[in-house]
PDB file of C-alpha atoms in Angstrom:
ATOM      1  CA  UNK A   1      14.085  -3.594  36.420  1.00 65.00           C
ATOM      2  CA  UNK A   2       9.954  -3.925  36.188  1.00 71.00           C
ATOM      3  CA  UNK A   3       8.343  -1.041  37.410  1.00 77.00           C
ATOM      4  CA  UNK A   4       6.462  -2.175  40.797  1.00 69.00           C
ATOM      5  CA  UNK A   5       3.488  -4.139  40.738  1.00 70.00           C
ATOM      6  CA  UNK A   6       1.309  -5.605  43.575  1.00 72.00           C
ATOM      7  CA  UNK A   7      -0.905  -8.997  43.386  1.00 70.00           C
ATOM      8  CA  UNK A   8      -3.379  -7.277  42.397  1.00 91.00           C
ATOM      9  CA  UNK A   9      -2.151  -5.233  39.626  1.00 94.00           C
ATOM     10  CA  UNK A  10       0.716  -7.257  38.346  1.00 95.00           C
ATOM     11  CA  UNK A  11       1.228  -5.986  35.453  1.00 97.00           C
ATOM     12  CA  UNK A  12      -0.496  -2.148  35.878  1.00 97.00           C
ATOM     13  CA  UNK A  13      -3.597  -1.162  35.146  1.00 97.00           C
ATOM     14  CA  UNK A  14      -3.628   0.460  31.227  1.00 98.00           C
ATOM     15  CA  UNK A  15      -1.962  -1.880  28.900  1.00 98.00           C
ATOM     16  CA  UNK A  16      -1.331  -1.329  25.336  1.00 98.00           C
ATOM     17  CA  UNK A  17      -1.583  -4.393  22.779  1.00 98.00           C
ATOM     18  CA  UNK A  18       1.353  -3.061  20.670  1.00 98.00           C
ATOM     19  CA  UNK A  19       1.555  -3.509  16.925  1.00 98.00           C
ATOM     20  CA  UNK A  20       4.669  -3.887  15.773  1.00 98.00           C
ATOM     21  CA  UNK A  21       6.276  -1.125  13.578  1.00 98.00           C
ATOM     22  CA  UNK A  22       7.733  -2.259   9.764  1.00 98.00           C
ATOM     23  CA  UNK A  23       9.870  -0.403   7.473  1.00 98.00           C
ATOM     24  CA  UNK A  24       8.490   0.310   3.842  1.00 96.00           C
ATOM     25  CA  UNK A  25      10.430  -2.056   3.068  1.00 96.00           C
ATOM     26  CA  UNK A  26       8.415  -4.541   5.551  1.00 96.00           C
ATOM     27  CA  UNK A  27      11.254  -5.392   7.624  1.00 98.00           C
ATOM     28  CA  UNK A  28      11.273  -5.038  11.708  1.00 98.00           C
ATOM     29  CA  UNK A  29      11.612  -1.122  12.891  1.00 98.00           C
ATOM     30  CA  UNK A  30      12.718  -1.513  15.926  1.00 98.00           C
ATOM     31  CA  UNK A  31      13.513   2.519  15.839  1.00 98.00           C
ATOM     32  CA  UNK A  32       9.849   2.659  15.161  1.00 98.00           C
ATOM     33  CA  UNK A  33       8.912   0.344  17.784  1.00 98.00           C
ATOM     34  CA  UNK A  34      11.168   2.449  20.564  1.00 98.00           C
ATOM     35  CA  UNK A  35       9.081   5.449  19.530  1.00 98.00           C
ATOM     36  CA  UNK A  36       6.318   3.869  19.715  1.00 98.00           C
ATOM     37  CA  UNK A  37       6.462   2.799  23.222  1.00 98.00           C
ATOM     38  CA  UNK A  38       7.859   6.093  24.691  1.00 98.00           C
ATOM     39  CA  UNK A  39       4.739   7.797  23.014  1.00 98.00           C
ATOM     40  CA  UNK A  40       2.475   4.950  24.749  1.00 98.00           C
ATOM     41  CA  UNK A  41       3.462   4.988  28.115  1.00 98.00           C
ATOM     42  CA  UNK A  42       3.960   8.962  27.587  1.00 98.00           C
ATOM     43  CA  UNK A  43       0.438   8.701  26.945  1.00 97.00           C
ATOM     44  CA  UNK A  44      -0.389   6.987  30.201  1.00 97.00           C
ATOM     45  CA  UNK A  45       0.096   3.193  29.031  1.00 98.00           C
ATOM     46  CA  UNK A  46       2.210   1.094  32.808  1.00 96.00           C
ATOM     47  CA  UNK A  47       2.308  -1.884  30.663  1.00 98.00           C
ATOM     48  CA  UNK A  48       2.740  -2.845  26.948  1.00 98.00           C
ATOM     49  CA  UNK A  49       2.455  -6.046  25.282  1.00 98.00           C
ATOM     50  CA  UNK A  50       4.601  -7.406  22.705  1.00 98.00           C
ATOM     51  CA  UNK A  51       4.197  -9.971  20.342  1.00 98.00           C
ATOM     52  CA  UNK A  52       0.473 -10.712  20.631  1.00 97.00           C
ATOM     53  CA  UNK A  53      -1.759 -11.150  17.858  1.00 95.00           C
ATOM     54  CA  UNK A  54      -2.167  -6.519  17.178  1.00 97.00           C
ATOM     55  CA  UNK A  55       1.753  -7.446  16.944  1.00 98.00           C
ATOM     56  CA  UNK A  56       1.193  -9.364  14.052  1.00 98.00           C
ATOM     57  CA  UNK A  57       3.030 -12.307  15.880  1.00 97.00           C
ATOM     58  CA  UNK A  58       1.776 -14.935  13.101  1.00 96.00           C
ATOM     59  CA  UNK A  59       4.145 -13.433  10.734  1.00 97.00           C
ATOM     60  CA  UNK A  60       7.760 -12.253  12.982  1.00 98.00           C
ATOM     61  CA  UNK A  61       9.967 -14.695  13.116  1.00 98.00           C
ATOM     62  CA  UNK A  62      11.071 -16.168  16.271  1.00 98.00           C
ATOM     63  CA  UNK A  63      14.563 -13.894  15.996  1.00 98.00           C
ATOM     64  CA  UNK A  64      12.365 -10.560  15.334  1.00 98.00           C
ATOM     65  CA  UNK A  65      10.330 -11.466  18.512  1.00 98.00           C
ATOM     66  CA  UNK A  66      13.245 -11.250  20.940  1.00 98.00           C
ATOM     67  CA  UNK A  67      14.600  -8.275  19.214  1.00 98.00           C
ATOM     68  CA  UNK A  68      11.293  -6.106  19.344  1.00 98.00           C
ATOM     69  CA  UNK A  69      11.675  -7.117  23.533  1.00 98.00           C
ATOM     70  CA  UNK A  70      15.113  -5.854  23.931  1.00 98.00           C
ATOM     71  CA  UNK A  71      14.191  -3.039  22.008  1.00 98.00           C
ATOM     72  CA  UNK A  72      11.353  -2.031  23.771  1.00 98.00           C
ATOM     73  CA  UNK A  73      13.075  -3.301  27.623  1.00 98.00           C
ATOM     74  CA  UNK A  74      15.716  -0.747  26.400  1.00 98.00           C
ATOM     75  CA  UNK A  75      13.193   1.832  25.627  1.00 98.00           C
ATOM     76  CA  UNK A  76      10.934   2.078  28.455  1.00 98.00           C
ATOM     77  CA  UNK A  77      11.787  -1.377  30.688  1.00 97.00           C
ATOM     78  CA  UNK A  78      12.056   1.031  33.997  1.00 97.00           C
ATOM     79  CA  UNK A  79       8.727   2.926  33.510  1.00 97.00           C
ATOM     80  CA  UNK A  80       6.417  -0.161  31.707  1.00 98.00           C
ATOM     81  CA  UNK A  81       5.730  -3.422  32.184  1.00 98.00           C
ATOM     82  CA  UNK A  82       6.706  -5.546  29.111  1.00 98.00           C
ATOM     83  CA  UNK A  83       5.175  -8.387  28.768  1.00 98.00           C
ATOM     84  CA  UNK A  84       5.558 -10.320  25.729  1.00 98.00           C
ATOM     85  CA  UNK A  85       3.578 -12.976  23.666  1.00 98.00           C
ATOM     86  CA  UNK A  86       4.582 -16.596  24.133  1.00 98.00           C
ATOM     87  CA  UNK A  87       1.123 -18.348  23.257  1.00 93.00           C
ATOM     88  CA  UNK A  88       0.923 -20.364  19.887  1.00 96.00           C
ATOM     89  CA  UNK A  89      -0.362 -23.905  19.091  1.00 95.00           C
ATOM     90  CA  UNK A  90       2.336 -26.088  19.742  1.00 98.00           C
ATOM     91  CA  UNK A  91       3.559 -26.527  23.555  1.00 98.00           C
ATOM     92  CA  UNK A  92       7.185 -26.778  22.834  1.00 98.00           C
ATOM     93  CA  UNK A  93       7.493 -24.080  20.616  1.00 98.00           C
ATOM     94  CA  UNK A  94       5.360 -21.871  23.220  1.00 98.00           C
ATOM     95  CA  UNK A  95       7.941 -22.922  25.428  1.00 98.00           C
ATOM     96  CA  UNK A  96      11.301 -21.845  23.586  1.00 98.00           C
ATOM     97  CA  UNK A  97       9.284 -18.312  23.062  1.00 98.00           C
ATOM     98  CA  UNK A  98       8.854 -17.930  26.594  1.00 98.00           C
ATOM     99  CA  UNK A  99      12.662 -18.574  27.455  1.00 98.00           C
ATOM    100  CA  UNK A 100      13.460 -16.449  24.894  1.00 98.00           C
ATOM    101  CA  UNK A 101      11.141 -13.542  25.943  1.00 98.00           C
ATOM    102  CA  UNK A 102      12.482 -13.889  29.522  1.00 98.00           C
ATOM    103  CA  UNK A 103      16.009 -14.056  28.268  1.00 98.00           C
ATOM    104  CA  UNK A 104      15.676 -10.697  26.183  1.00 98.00           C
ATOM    105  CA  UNK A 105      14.234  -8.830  29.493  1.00 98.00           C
ATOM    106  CA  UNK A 106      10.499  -9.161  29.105  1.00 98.00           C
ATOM    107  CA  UNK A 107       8.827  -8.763  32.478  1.00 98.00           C
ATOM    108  CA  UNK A 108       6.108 -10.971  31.831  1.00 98.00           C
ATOM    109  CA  UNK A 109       4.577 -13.473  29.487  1.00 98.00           C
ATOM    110  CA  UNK A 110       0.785 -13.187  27.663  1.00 98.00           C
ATOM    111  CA  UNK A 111      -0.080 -17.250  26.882  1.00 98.00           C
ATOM    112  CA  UNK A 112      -3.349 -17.325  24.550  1.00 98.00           C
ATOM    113  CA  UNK A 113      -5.301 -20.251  24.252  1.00 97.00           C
ATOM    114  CA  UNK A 114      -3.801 -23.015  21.567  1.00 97.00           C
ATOM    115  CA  UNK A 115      -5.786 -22.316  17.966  1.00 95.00           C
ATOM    116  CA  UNK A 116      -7.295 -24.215  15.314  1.00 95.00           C
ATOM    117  CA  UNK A 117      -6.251 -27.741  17.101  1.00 95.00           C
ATOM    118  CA  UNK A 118      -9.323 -27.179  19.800  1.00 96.00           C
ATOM    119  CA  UNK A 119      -7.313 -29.189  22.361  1.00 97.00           C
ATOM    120  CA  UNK A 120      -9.630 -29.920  25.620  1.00 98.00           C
ATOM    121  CA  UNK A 121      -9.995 -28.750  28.974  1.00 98.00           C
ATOM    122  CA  UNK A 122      -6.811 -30.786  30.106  1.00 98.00           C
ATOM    123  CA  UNK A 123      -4.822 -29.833  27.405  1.00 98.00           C
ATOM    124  CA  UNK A 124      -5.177 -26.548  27.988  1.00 98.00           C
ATOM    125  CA  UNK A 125      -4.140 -27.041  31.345  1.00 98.00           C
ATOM    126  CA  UNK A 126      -0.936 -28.962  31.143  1.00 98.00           C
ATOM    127  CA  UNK A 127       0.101 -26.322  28.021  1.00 98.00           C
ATOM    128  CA  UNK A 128      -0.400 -23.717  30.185  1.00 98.00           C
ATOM    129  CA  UNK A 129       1.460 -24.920  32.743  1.00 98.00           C
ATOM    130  CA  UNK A 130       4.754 -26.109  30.638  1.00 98.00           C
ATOM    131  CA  UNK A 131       4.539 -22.150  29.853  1.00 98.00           C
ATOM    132  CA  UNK A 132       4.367 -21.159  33.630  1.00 98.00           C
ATOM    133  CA  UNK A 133       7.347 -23.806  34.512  1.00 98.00           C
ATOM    134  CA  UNK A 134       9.869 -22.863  31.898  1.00 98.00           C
ATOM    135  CA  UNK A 135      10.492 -19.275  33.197  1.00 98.00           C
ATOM    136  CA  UNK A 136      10.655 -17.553  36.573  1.00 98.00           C
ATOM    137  CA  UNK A 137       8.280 -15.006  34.786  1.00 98.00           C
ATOM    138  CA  UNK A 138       4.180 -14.266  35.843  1.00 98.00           C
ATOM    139  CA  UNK A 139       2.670 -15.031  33.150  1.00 98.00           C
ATOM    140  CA  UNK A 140      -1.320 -13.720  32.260  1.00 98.00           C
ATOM    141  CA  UNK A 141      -3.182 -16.397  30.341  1.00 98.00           C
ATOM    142  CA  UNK A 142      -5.241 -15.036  26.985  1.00 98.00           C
ATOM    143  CA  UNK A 143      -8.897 -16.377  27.192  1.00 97.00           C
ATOM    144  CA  UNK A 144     -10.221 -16.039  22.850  1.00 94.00           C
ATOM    145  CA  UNK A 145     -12.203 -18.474  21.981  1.00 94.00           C
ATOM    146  CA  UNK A 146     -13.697 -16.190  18.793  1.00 92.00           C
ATOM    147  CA  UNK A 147      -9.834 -16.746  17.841  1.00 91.00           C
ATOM    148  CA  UNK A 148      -8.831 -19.644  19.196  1.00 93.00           C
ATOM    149  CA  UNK A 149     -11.842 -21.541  18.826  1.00 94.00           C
ATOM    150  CA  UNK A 150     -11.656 -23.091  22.765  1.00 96.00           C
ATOM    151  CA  UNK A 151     -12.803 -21.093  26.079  1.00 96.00           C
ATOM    152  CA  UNK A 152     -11.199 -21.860  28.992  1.00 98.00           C
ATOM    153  CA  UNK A 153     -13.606 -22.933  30.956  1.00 97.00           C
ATOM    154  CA  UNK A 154     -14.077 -21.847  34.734  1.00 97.00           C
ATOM    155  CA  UNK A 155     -12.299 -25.094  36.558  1.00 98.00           C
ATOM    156  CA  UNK A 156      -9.466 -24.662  34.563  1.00 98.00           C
ATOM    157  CA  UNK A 157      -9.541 -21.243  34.942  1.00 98.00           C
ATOM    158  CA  UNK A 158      -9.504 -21.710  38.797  1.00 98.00           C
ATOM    159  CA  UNK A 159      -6.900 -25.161  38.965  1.00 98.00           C
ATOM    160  CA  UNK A 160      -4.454 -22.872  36.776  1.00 98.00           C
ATOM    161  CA  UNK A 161      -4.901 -19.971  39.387  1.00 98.00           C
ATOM    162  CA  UNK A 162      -2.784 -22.514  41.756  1.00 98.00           C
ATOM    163  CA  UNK A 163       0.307 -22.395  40.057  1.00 98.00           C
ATOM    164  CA  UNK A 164       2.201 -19.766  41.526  1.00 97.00           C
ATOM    165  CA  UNK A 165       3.277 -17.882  38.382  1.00 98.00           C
ATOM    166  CA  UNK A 166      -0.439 -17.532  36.789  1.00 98.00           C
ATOM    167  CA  UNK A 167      -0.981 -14.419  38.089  1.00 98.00           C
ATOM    168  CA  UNK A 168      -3.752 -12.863  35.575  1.00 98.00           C
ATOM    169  CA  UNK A 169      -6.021 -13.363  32.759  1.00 98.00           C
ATOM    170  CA  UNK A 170      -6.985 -11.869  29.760  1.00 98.00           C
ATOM    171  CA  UNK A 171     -10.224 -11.531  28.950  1.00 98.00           C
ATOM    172  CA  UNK A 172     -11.699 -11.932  25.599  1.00 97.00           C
ATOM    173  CA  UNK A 173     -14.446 -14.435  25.990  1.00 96.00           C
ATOM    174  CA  UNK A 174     -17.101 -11.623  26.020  1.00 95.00           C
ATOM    175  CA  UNK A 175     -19.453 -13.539  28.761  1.00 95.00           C
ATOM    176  CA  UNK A 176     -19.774 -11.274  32.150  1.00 96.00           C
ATOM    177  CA  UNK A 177     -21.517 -13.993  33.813  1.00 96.00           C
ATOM    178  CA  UNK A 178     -18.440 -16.565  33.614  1.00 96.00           C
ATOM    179  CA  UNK A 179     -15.772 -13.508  34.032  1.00 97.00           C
ATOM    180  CA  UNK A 180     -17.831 -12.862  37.281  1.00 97.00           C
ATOM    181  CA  UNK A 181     -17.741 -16.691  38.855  1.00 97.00           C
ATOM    182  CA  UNK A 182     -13.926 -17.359  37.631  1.00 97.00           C
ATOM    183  CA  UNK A 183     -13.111 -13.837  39.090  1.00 97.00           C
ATOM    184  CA  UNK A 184     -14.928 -14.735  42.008  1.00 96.00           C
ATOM    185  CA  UNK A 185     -13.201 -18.525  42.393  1.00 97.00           C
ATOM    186  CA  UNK A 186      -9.489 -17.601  41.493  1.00 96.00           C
ATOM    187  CA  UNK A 187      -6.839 -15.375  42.627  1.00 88.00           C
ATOM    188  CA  UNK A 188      -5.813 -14.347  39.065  1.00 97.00           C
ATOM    189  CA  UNK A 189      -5.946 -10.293  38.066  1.00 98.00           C
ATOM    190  CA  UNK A 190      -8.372  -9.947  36.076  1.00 98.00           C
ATOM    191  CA  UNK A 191      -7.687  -7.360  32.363  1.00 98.00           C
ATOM    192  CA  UNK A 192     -10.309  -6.934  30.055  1.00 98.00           C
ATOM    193  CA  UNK A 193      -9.406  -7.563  26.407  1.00 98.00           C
ATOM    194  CA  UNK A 194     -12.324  -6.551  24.906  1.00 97.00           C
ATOM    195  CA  UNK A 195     -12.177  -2.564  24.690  1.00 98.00           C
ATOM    196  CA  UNK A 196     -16.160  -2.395  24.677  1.00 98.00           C
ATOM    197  CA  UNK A 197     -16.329  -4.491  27.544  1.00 98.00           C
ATOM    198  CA  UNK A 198     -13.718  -2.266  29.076  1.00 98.00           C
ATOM    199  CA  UNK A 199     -16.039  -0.733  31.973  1.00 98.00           C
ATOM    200  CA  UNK A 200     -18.720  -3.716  32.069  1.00 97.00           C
ATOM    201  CA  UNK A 201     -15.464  -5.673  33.197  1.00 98.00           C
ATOM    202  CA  UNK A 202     -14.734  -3.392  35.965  1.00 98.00           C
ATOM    203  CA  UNK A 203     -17.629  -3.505  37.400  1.00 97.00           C
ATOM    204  CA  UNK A 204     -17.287  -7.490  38.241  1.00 97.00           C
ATOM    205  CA  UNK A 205     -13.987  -7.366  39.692  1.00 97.00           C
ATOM    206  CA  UNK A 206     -11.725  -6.704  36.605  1.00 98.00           C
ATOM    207  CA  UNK A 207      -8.528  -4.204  37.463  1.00 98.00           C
ATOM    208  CA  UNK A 208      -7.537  -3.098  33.995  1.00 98.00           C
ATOM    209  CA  UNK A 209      -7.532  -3.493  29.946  1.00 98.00           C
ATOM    210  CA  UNK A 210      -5.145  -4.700  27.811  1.00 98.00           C
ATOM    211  CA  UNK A 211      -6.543  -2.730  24.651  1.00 98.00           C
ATOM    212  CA  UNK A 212      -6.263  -1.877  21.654  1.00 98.00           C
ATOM    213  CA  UNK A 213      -7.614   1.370  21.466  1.00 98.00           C
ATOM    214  CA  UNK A 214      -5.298   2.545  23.797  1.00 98.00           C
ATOM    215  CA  UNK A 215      -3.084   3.168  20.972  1.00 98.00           C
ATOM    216  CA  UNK A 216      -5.042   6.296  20.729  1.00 98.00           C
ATOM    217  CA  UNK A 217      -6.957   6.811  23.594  1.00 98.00           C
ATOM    218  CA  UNK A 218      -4.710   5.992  26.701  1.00 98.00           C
ATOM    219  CA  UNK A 219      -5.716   8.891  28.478  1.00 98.00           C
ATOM    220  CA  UNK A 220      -8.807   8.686  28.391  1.00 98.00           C
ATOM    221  CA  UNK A 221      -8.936   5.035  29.582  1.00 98.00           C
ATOM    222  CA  UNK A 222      -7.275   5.645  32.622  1.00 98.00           C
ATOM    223  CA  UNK A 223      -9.392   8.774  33.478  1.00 98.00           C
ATOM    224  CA  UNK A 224     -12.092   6.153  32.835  1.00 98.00           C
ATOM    225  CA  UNK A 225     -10.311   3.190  34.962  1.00 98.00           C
ATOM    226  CA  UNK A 226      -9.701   5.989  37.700  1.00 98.00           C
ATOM    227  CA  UNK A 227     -12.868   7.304  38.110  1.00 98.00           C
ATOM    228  CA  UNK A 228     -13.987   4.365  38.540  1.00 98.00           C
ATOM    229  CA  UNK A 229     -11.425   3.700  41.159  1.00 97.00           C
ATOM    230  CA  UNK A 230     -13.345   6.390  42.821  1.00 98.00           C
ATOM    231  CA  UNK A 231     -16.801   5.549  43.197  1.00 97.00           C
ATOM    232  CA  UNK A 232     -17.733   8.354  40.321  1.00 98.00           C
ATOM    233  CA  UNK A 233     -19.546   5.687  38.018  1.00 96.00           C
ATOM    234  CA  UNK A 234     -21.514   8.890  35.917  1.00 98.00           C
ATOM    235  CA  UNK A 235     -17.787  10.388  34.910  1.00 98.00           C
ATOM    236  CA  UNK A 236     -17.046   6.403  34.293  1.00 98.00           C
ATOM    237  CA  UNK A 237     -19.563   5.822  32.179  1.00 98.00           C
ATOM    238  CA  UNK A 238     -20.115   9.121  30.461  1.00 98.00           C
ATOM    239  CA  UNK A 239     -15.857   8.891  29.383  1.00 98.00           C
ATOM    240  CA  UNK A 240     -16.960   5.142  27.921  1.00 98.00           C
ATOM    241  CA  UNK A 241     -20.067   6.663  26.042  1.00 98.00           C
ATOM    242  CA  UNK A 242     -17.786   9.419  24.525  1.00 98.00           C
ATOM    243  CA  UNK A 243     -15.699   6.501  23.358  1.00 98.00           C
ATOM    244  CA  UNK A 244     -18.309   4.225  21.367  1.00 98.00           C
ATOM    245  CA  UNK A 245     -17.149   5.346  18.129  1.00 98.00           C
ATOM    246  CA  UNK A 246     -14.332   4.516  18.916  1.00 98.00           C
ATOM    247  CA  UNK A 247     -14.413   1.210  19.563  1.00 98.00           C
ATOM    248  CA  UNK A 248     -16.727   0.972  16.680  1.00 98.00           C
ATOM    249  CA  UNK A 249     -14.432   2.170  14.100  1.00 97.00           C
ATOM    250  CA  UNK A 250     -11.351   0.469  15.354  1.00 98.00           C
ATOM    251  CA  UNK A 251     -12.838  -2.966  14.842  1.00 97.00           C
ATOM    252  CA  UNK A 252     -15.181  -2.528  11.524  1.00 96.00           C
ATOM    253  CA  UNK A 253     -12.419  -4.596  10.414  1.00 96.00           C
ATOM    254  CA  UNK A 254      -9.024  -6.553  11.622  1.00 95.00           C
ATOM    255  CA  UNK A 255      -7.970  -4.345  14.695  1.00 96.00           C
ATOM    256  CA  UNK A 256      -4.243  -4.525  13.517  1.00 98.00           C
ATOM    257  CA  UNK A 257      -5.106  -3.346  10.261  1.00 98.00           C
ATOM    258  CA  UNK A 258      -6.922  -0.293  11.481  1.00 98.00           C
ATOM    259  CA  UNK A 259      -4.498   0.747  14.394  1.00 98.00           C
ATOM    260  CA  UNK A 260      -1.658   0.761  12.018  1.00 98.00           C
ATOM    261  CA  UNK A 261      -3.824   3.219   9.792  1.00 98.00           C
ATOM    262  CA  UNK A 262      -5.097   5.317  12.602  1.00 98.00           C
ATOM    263  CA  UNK A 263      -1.405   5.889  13.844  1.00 98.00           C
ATOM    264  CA  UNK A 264      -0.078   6.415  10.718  1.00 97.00           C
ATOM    265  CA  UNK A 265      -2.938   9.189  10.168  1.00 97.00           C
ATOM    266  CA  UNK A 266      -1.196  10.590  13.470  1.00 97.00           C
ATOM    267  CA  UNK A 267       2.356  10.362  12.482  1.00 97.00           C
ATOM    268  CA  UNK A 268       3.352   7.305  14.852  1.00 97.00           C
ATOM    269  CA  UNK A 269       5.660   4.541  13.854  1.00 97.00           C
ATOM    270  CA  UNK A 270       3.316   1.617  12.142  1.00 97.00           C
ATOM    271  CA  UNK A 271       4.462   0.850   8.888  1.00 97.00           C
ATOM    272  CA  UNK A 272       3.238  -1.205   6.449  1.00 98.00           C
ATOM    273  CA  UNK A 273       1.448  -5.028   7.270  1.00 98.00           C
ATOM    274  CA  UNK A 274       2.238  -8.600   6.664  1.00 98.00           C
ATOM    275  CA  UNK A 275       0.185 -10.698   4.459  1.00 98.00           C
ATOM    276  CA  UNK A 276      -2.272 -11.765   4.952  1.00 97.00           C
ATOM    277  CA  UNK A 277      -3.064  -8.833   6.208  1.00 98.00           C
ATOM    278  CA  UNK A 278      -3.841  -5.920   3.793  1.00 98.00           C
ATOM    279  CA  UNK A 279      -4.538  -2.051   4.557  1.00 97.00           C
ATOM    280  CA  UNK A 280      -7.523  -0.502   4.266  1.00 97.00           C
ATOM    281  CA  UNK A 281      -8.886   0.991   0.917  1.00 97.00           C
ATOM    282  CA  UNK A 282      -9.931   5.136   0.668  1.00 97.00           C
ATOM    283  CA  UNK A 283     -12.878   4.060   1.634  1.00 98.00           C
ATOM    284  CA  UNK A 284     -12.577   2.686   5.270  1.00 98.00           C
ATOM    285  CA  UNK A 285      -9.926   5.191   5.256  1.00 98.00           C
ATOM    286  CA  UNK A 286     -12.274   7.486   5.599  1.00 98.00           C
ATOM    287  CA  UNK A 287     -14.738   5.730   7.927  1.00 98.00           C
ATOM    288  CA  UNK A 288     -12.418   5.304  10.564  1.00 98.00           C
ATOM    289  CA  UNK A 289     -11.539   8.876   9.749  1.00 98.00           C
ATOM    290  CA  UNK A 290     -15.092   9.614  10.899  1.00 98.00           C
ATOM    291  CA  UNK A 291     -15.284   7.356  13.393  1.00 98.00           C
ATOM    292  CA  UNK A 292     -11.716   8.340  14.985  1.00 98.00           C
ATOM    293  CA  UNK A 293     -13.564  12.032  14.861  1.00 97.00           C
ATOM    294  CA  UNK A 294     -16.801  11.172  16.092  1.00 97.00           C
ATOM    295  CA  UNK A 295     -14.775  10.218  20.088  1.00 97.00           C
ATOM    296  CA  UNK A 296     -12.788  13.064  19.585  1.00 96.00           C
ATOM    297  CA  UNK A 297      -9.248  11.569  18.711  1.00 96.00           C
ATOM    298  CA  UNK A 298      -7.537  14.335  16.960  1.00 89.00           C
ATOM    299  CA  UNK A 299      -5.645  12.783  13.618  1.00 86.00           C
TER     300      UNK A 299
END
């Protein structure tokens, strides 16, 4: 059973972006990914997602998606929300990953914006949609146009807020001014997924992150997210000024690439990546080293 949630925080507050943990041998770890989890929501994390892009979702097959959810449902289903990635390019086969997410015991379902094809406005809306009508699950649309190479725009944003199982959004467009009108207009929760928009975000209505950071810095987001909560905006924003380097370092390059190093430099189930991916080299090695360092993540 999902831990509870409330219309306004339907999926919790701190949300990890999860990368998903290989052997050496490059195969799924779902050992690896159990650990993972406990360590994440031991860290402070009330929701995780699966099978996004930081879980290298390109490159698991269909069959390794659903496993990594049961795995993780097993793991820490009663004190997390799992929500799991559904979103590619094609509508149907969007549609057979949400089924199978909600058969495995996901909680949720994270729908990012269809890539490369650039559909339009009411594309986006009836793909959306066939997501939100094949399962009983809430599902939290992901808004990426850097990736995806189409915003949704604010109408959309606000017809889509009608259906009754849109219930959030993801937020990656990195515009304030349109997060502040389509939080205004719809009903959707509102996560930042943009870790150095993180506090900007709350401060126009958003009510939590879906990060990638988190990986390391959980706590310290939700000290951040709860003193905010609390009217103290100088603890706020002095807890997001200790963690610029942070953010910095974890996206010099492909986040995925450097949260797998950074938890390996901690001892945490990563493992290696999936073409085309490639790890770092000595050198950003020790960047992010310095970087990790410089906001006071011990390694």
């Amino acid at each position: 059973m999902a831990p509870t949630s409330t219309s306004q925080t339907p999926f919790g507050r701190v949300l990890t972006a999860m990368v998903t943990p290989f052997t050496t041998a490059g195969a799924l770890d779902l050992d690896g990914a159990q650990r993972l989890a406990v360590h994440l929501v031991d860290a402070g994390n009330d929701g995780l997602i699966l099978n996004g892009t930081t879980g290298e979702s390109p490159t698991t097959s269909d069959a390794e998606k659903a496993q990594l959810v049961r795995a993780v449902v097993e793991a820490v289903g009663d004190r997390a929300h799992v929500v799991a990635g559904a979103g590619t390019n094609d509508t149907r086969h969007s549609v057979e990953l949400a089924r199978a997410a909600e058969q495995a015991g996901a909680h949720g379902l994270l729908a990012v914006t269809p890539y490369y094809s650039k559909p339009p406005q009411e594309g986006l809306l009836r793909h959306f949609t066939a997501i939100a009508d094949a399962t009983g699950l809430p599902v939290m649309l992901y808004d990426i146009p850097g990736r995806s190479g189409v915003p949704i725009g604010t109408e959309t944003i606000v017809r889509l807020a009608e259906h009754p199982r849109i219930v959030a959004n993801k937020d990656a467009k990195g515009d304030l001014g349109r997060a502040s009108w389509a939080i205004a207009r719809s009903r959707l929760a509102w996560y930042s997924g943009d870790d150095m928009l993180n506090l900007p975000l709350l401060s126009v209505g958003a009510v939590g992150f879906v990060s990638v950071v988190g990986h390391l810095v959980s706590p310290e987001l939700r000290a951040m997210l709860e003193a905010h909560l609390a009217g103290d905006v100088a603890k706020a924003t002095e807890i997001h000024q200790k963690l610029l380097p942070v953010f910095t370092g974890m996206f010099r390059t492909q986040g995925v690439i450097t949260a797998k190093a950074a938890l390996a430099l901690q001892g945490q189930p990563a493992g290696p990546l999936r073409l085309p991916l490639v790890e770092l080299t000595a050198e950003e090695t020790e960047q992010l080293k310095r970087d990790l360092a410089a906001g006071g993540v011990q390694l």
